[in-house]
Amino acid sequence: PQVQFSDDNARVSAVLPTGESLEILLYGATVISWKDKNGDEKLWLSDAAKLDGSKAVRGGIPLVFPVFGTAPDHAATAKLPQHGFARTSRWEFLGKSTSESAPGQAADLSVKLDFGLSSPSLDSETQAKWPYSFNLIYSVTLSRESLTTSLVVTNDDDKPFDCQVLLHTYLRVKLTNPSTPQKDIANVEITGLSSASYVDKVDGATTKTQSSALTITGETDRVYTPSTPPSDPVTVLEGGKTAFTVVRDNLSNVVVWNPWTDKAAGMADFAPKDGFKNMLCVEPGAVGTWQTLEPGDAFEGAQTIGIGY
Ligand code: BG6
């Protein structure tokens, strides 16, 4: 058995012998599809998402670098658009590698796809807005039960720079339990954030503490800083069953975002308009402070999303 693979210079895809699959646009190195062995899509992608490179993709896993949101008060990144330029730049496909979970376990292959972006390949307008020499390597690993995405930022400049990174994952929320009448976000619960402090962006950026499991009952936009180790999973349950586990590596924040009715209505590329009932962004990142990278230094952060059922 072999991994099936294709690359048409705009999109790279891979299918494991066991049926799991992955599709990634070179535009933004955006993962736009991740399916399990039954062909069930795990990521939410808007029906109106632009996949032609004209706008950041609404759905999948856009990459946020070097600024989360906008930072008008941070001089070095103040000129950049919301969420920076990684998600709107064309990346280079660097290659693929496969591995077996154990020697001789060819039926249990996983595949890793590597993408690169560095300062000389940015358009001149973006270079002018953020004039640093950097190198990004983004690795996406598809295994039978999980997806890992990992970003390494290297400072290639002779001066330090500040950056933030975030993996803006749109999870697809879809109940498979036919005995549960309401098949959407109303049945979703997020655990693993209890006692974490968070900045509530829909309540004047006040700082609060999560008391128990989180449910989504309206517009939600929160930047969590869990005090638990990043290896403790944030779990998304649907109707009480684990749908996803999100484990972080070296990323101290988790953003939880759902636009709900009004914000979804206001986004031209958000469709269907009630799609917010079928999506939930759980976004591991390093966004609470700035990562200062000295010349030659690197920062690496990763997430592993496990499939619960
Ligand atoms: C989230 C932010 O990460 O991304 C939200 O916390 C923001 O504030 C959302 O609205 C979507 O951003 P964008 O730029 O893709 O519309």
Coordinates of C-alpha atoms and ligand atoms in Angstrom, one line a residue:
P1 CA 0.0 0.0 0.0
Q2 CA 1.1 3.5 -0.8
V3 CA 0.1 7.1 -0.1
Q4 CA -1.6 8.6 -3.1
F5 CA -0.4 12.0 -3.8
S6 CA -1.1 14.9 -6.2
D7 CA 0.3 18.4 -6.7
D8 CA -1.0 20.6 -9.5
N9 CA 1.0 23.6 -8.5
A10 CA -2.0 25.2 -6.7
R11 CA -3.1 22.4 -4.4
V12 CA -1.4 19.4 -2.8
S13 CA -3.4 16.4 -1.7
A14 CA -2.6 13.0 -0.1
V15 CA -4.7 9.9 0.6
L16 CA -3.6 7.2 3.0
P17 CA -4.0 3.6 1.9
T18 CA -6.6 3.4 4.7
G19 CA -8.7 6.2 3.1
E20 CA -7.9 9.3 5.3
S21 CA -7.2 12.3 3.1
L22 CA -5.9 15.9 3.2
E23 CA -6.0 18.8 0.8
I24 CA -3.8 21.9 1.1
L25 CA -3.8 25.1 -1.0
L26 CA -0.4 26.6 -1.7
Y27 CA -2.2 29.9 -1.1
G28 CA -1.6 30.4 2.6
A29 CA -0.6 26.8 3.0
T30 CA -4.2 26.5 4.0
V31 CA -5.5 23.0 4.9
I32 CA -8.9 23.0 3.2
S33 CA -10.0 19.4 3.7
W34 CA -9.2 16.6 6.2
K35 CA -11.3 13.5 5.9
D36 CA -11.4 10.4 8.0
K37 CA -11.4 6.8 6.7
N38 CA -15.1 7.0 6.0
G39 CA -14.8 10.2 4.0
D40 CA -16.3 12.3 6.8
E41 CA -15.0 15.9 6.6
K42 CA -13.5 17.1 9.8
L43 CA -12.9 20.7 9.0
W44 CA -15.5 23.4 8.2
L45 CA -15.1 25.2 4.9
S46 CA -17.5 28.0 3.9
D47 CA -19.5 27.3 0.7
A48 CA -18.5 30.9 -0.3
A49 CA -14.8 30.6 0.6
K50 CA -12.5 32.1 -2.0
L51 CA -10.1 29.4 -3.1
D52 CA -8.5 31.4 -6.0
G53 CA -6.0 33.4 -4.0
S54 CA -8.1 36.6 -3.9
K55 CA -8.8 36.5 -0.1
A56 CA -7.8 34.5 2.9
V57 CA -9.8 31.2 3.0
R58 CA -12.9 31.2 5.2
G59 CA -12.5 27.8 6.8
G60 CA -10.1 25.0 7.0
I61 CA -6.9 26.0 8.8
P62 CA -5.6 29.4 7.8
L63 CA -2.2 30.3 9.4
V64 CA -1.9 33.5 11.4
F65 CA 1.6 35.1 11.3
P66 CA 3.2 37.5 12.3
V67 CA 0.3 39.3 14.1
F68 CA -3.0 38.0 15.6
G69 CA -5.8 40.4 14.7
T70 CA -4.3 43.9 14.2
A71 CA -1.9 45.6 16.5
P72 CA -2.1 49.3 15.9
D73 CA -0.1 50.0 19.1
H74 CA 2.8 47.7 18.2
A75 CA 4.8 49.8 15.7
A76 CA 6.6 46.9 13.9
T77 CA 3.4 45.1 12.9
A78 CA 1.0 48.1 12.9
K79 CA 0.8 48.3 9.1
L80 CA -0.1 44.7 8.6
P81 CA -3.6 43.5 7.8
Q82 CA -5.7 41.5 10.2
H83 CA -3.9 38.2 11.0
G84 CA -0.8 39.1 9.0
F85 CA 0.3 37.8 5.6
A86 CA 1.0 34.1 6.0
R87 CA -2.6 33.2 5.1
T88 CA -2.6 35.3 2.0
S89 CA 0.9 34.5 0.6
R90 CA 1.7 31.8 -1.8
W91 CA 3.8 29.1 -0.2
E92 CA 6.3 26.7 -1.8
F93 CA 5.7 23.0 -1.5
L94 CA 8.9 21.5 -0.2
G95 CA 8.2 17.8 -0.3
K96 CA 6.6 14.8 1.3
S97 CA 7.7 12.0 3.5
T98 CA 5.9 8.9 4.7
S99 CA 6.4 6.8 7.8
E100 CA 5.1 3.6 9.3
S101 CA 3.7 3.7 12.9
A102 CA 5.9 0.7 13.6
P103 CA 8.4 -1.1 11.4
G104 CA 6.7 -3.4 8.9
Q105 CA 3.3 -1.7 9.6
A106 CA 2.8 -0.6 6.0
A107 CA -1.0 -0.5 6.5
D108 CA -0.5 2.2 9.1
L109 CA 1.3 4.8 7.1
S110 CA 1.3 8.5 7.9
V111 CA 2.3 11.3 5.5
K112 CA 4.0 14.6 6.2
L113 CA 3.8 17.5 3.8
D114 CA 6.2 20.4 4.2
F115 CA 5.7 24.0 3.0
G116 CA 7.9 27.0 3.1
L117 CA 7.6 30.8 3.0
S118 CA 10.4 33.3 3.3
S119 CA 10.7 37.0 3.1
P120 CA 12.1 37.2 -0.5
S121 CA 8.9 35.5 -1.8
L122 CA 6.5 38.1 -0.3
D123 CA 5.1 40.8 -2.6
S124 CA 6.9 44.1 -2.3
E125 CA 4.0 45.8 -0.6
T126 CA 4.0 43.3 2.2
Q127 CA 7.8 43.3 2.4
A128 CA 7.6 47.1 2.9
K129 CA 5.0 46.7 5.7
W130 CA 7.1 44.1 7.6
P131 CA 10.8 44.5 6.5
Y132 CA 12.3 41.5 8.3
S133 CA 14.1 38.6 6.9
F134 CA 12.4 35.4 8.1
N135 CA 11.8 31.8 7.1
L136 CA 8.7 29.7 7.9
I137 CA 8.4 25.9 7.6
Y138 CA 4.9 24.5 8.0
S139 CA 4.6 20.7 8.3
V140 CA 1.2 19.0 8.1
T141 CA 1.1 15.3 9.1
L142 CA -1.8 13.1 8.4
S143 CA -2.1 9.9 10.4
R144 CA -5.0 7.5 10.7
E145 CA -6.5 9.1 13.8
S146 CA -5.1 12.6 13.8
L147 CA -3.8 15.7 12.0
T148 CA -0.7 17.5 13.2
T149 CA 0.3 21.0 12.0
S150 CA 3.5 22.5 13.1
L151 CA 5.1 25.9 12.3
V152 CA 8.7 26.8 12.7
V153 CA 9.6 30.5 12.5
T154 CA 13.3 31.4 12.0
N155 CA 14.8 34.9 12.2
D156 CA 17.2 35.2 9.3
D157 CA 17.7 38.9 9.9
D158 CA 20.5 40.6 11.7
K159 CA 18.1 42.3 14.1
P160 CA 15.4 40.8 16.4
F161 CA 11.7 40.8 15.5
D162 CA 8.5 40.2 17.4
C163 CA 5.8 37.9 16.1
Q164 CA 2.7 36.0 17.1
V165 CA 1.5 32.7 15.5
L166 CA -1.9 31.0 15.5
L167 CA -3.3 27.9 13.8
H168 CA -6.8 29.1 13.0
T169 CA -8.6 25.8 12.9
Y170 CA -12.3 25.7 11.8
L171 CA -13.6 22.4 13.2
R172 CA -16.7 20.9 11.7
V173 CA -19.4 20.3 14.2
K174 CA -21.7 17.5 13.1
L175 CA -23.6 15.2 15.4
T176 CA -23.6 11.6 14.3
N177 CA -25.8 10.4 17.1
P178 CA -29.3 10.1 15.5
S179 CA -31.0 10.0 18.9
T180 CA -30.0 13.6 19.7
P181 CA -32.6 15.8 18.1
Q182 CA -30.6 19.0 17.7
K183 CA -27.7 18.4 15.4
D184 CA -25.6 21.5 15.8
I185 CA -23.5 23.7 18.0
A186 CA -26.2 23.6 20.7
N187 CA -25.0 20.2 21.6
V188 CA -21.3 21.1 21.7
E189 CA -19.3 21.3 24.9
I190 CA -15.6 22.2 25.2
T191 CA -13.7 20.9 28.2
G192 CA -10.1 21.3 29.2
L193 CA -10.3 25.1 29.7
S194 CA -11.8 25.1 33.2
S195 CA -10.1 27.6 35.5
A196 CA -8.3 29.1 32.5
S197 CA -8.2 32.9 32.4
Y198 CA -9.4 34.5 29.1
V199 CA -9.8 37.8 27.4
D200 CA -13.4 38.2 26.3
K201 CA -13.3 40.0 23.0
V202 CA -17.1 40.3 22.8
D203 CA -17.2 42.0 26.3
G204 CA -14.8 44.9 26.0
A205 CA -11.7 42.7 26.2
T206 CA -12.3 42.1 29.9
T207 CA -10.3 39.3 31.6
K208 CA -12.4 36.5 33.1
T209 CA -12.0 33.0 34.4
Q210 CA -13.6 30.0 32.9
S211 CA -15.7 28.2 35.6
S212 CA -16.7 24.9 34.0
A213 CA -17.2 23.4 30.5
L214 CA -17.8 26.0 27.8
T215 CA -20.9 25.9 25.7
I216 CA -21.6 28.2 22.7
T217 CA -24.9 30.1 23.0
G218 CA -24.0 33.3 21.2
E219 CA -21.1 35.2 19.6
T220 CA -18.0 33.9 21.2
D221 CA -14.5 35.3 20.7
R222 CA -12.1 34.5 23.6
V223 CA -8.4 34.3 24.0
Y224 CA -7.6 31.6 26.7
T225 CA -4.4 31.2 28.6
P226 CA -4.8 27.8 30.2
S227 CA -2.6 27.2 33.3
T228 CA -2.6 23.4 32.5
P229 CA 0.2 22.0 30.4
P230 CA -0.3 22.3 26.6
S231 CA -0.3 18.5 26.4
D232 CA -3.6 18.4 28.3
P233 CA -6.2 18.2 25.6
V234 CA -8.9 20.7 24.9
T235 CA -11.8 18.4 24.1
V236 CA -14.8 19.2 21.9
L237 CA -17.7 17.0 22.7
E238 CA -20.8 16.6 20.6
G239 CA -23.8 15.2 22.4
G240 CA -21.5 14.1 25.2
K241 CA -19.2 12.2 22.9
T242 CA -15.6 13.2 22.2
A243 CA -15.5 14.6 18.7
F244 CA -12.0 16.2 18.8
T245 CA -9.1 16.5 21.1
V246 CA -6.7 19.4 20.6
V247 CA -3.2 19.1 22.0
R248 CA -0.8 21.9 21.8
D249 CA 3.0 22.0 21.7
N250 CA 4.7 25.2 22.8
L251 CA 1.6 27.3 22.2
S252 CA 0.3 28.9 25.3
N253 CA -3.1 30.2 24.1
V254 CA -6.3 28.8 22.7
V255 CA -8.7 31.1 20.9
V256 CA -12.3 30.0 20.8
W257 CA -14.4 31.7 18.1
N258 CA -17.9 31.4 16.8
P259 CA -19.4 34.4 14.9
W260 CA -23.0 33.5 15.5
T261 CA -25.9 35.1 13.5
D262 CA -24.9 38.7 13.1
K263 CA -21.2 38.4 12.5
A264 CA -21.9 35.4 10.1
A265 CA -24.4 37.6 8.2
G266 CA -21.8 40.3 7.9
M267 CA -19.2 38.2 6.2
A268 CA -19.6 38.0 2.5
D269 CA -17.6 34.8 2.3
F270 CA -19.5 33.0 5.1
A271 CA -22.1 30.5 3.7
P272 CA -24.5 29.1 4.4
K273 CA -25.5 31.9 6.8
D274 CA -26.5 29.4 9.5
G275 CA -23.1 27.6 9.0
F276 CA -22.1 28.9 12.4
K277 CA -24.1 26.1 13.8
N278 CA -21.8 23.6 12.2
M279 CA -18.4 25.2 13.0
L280 CA -16.3 26.0 15.9
C281 CA -12.9 27.6 15.8
V282 CA -10.4 26.2 18.4
E283 CA -7.2 28.0 17.6
P284 CA -3.9 27.1 19.3
G285 CA -1.5 30.0 19.2
A286 CA 1.1 32.2 20.9
V287 CA -0.8 35.5 20.8
G288 CA -1.1 36.7 24.4
T289 CA 2.4 38.3 24.2
W290 CA 5.0 38.7 21.5
Q291 CA 7.6 36.1 20.7
T292 CA 10.8 38.0 20.3
L293 CA 13.2 36.2 18.1
E294 CA 16.9 37.2 18.1
P295 CA 18.9 36.8 14.9
G296 CA 19.3 33.1 14.1
D297 CA 16.7 32.0 16.7
A298 CA 13.7 29.9 15.9
F299 CA 10.3 29.4 17.5
E300 CA 8.3 26.2 16.9
G301 CA 4.6 25.6 17.8
A302 CA 2.3 22.8 16.9
Q303 CA -1.2 21.3 17.3
T304 CA -2.4 17.7 17.1
I305 CA -6.1 17.2 16.5
G306 CA -7.3 13.8 17.4
I307 CA -10.6 12.3 16.1
G308 CA -12.8 11.1 18.9
Y309 CA -15.3 9.0 17.0
Ligands
BG6_1 C1 -10.5 34.9 15.3 C2 -10.5 36.2 16.0 O1 -9.3 34.3 15.6 O2 -10.6 35.2 13.9 C3 -11.8 37.0 15.7 O3 -10.4 36.0 17.4 C4 -11.9 37.2 14.2 O4 -11.8 38.2 16.3 C5 -11.8 35.8 13.5 O5 -13.2 37.8 13.9 C6 -11.9 35.8 12.0 O6 -11.0 36.7 11.5 P1 -11.0 36.9 9.9 O7 -9.9 38.0 9.7 O8 -10.6 35.6 9.3 O9 -12.4 37.4 9.5

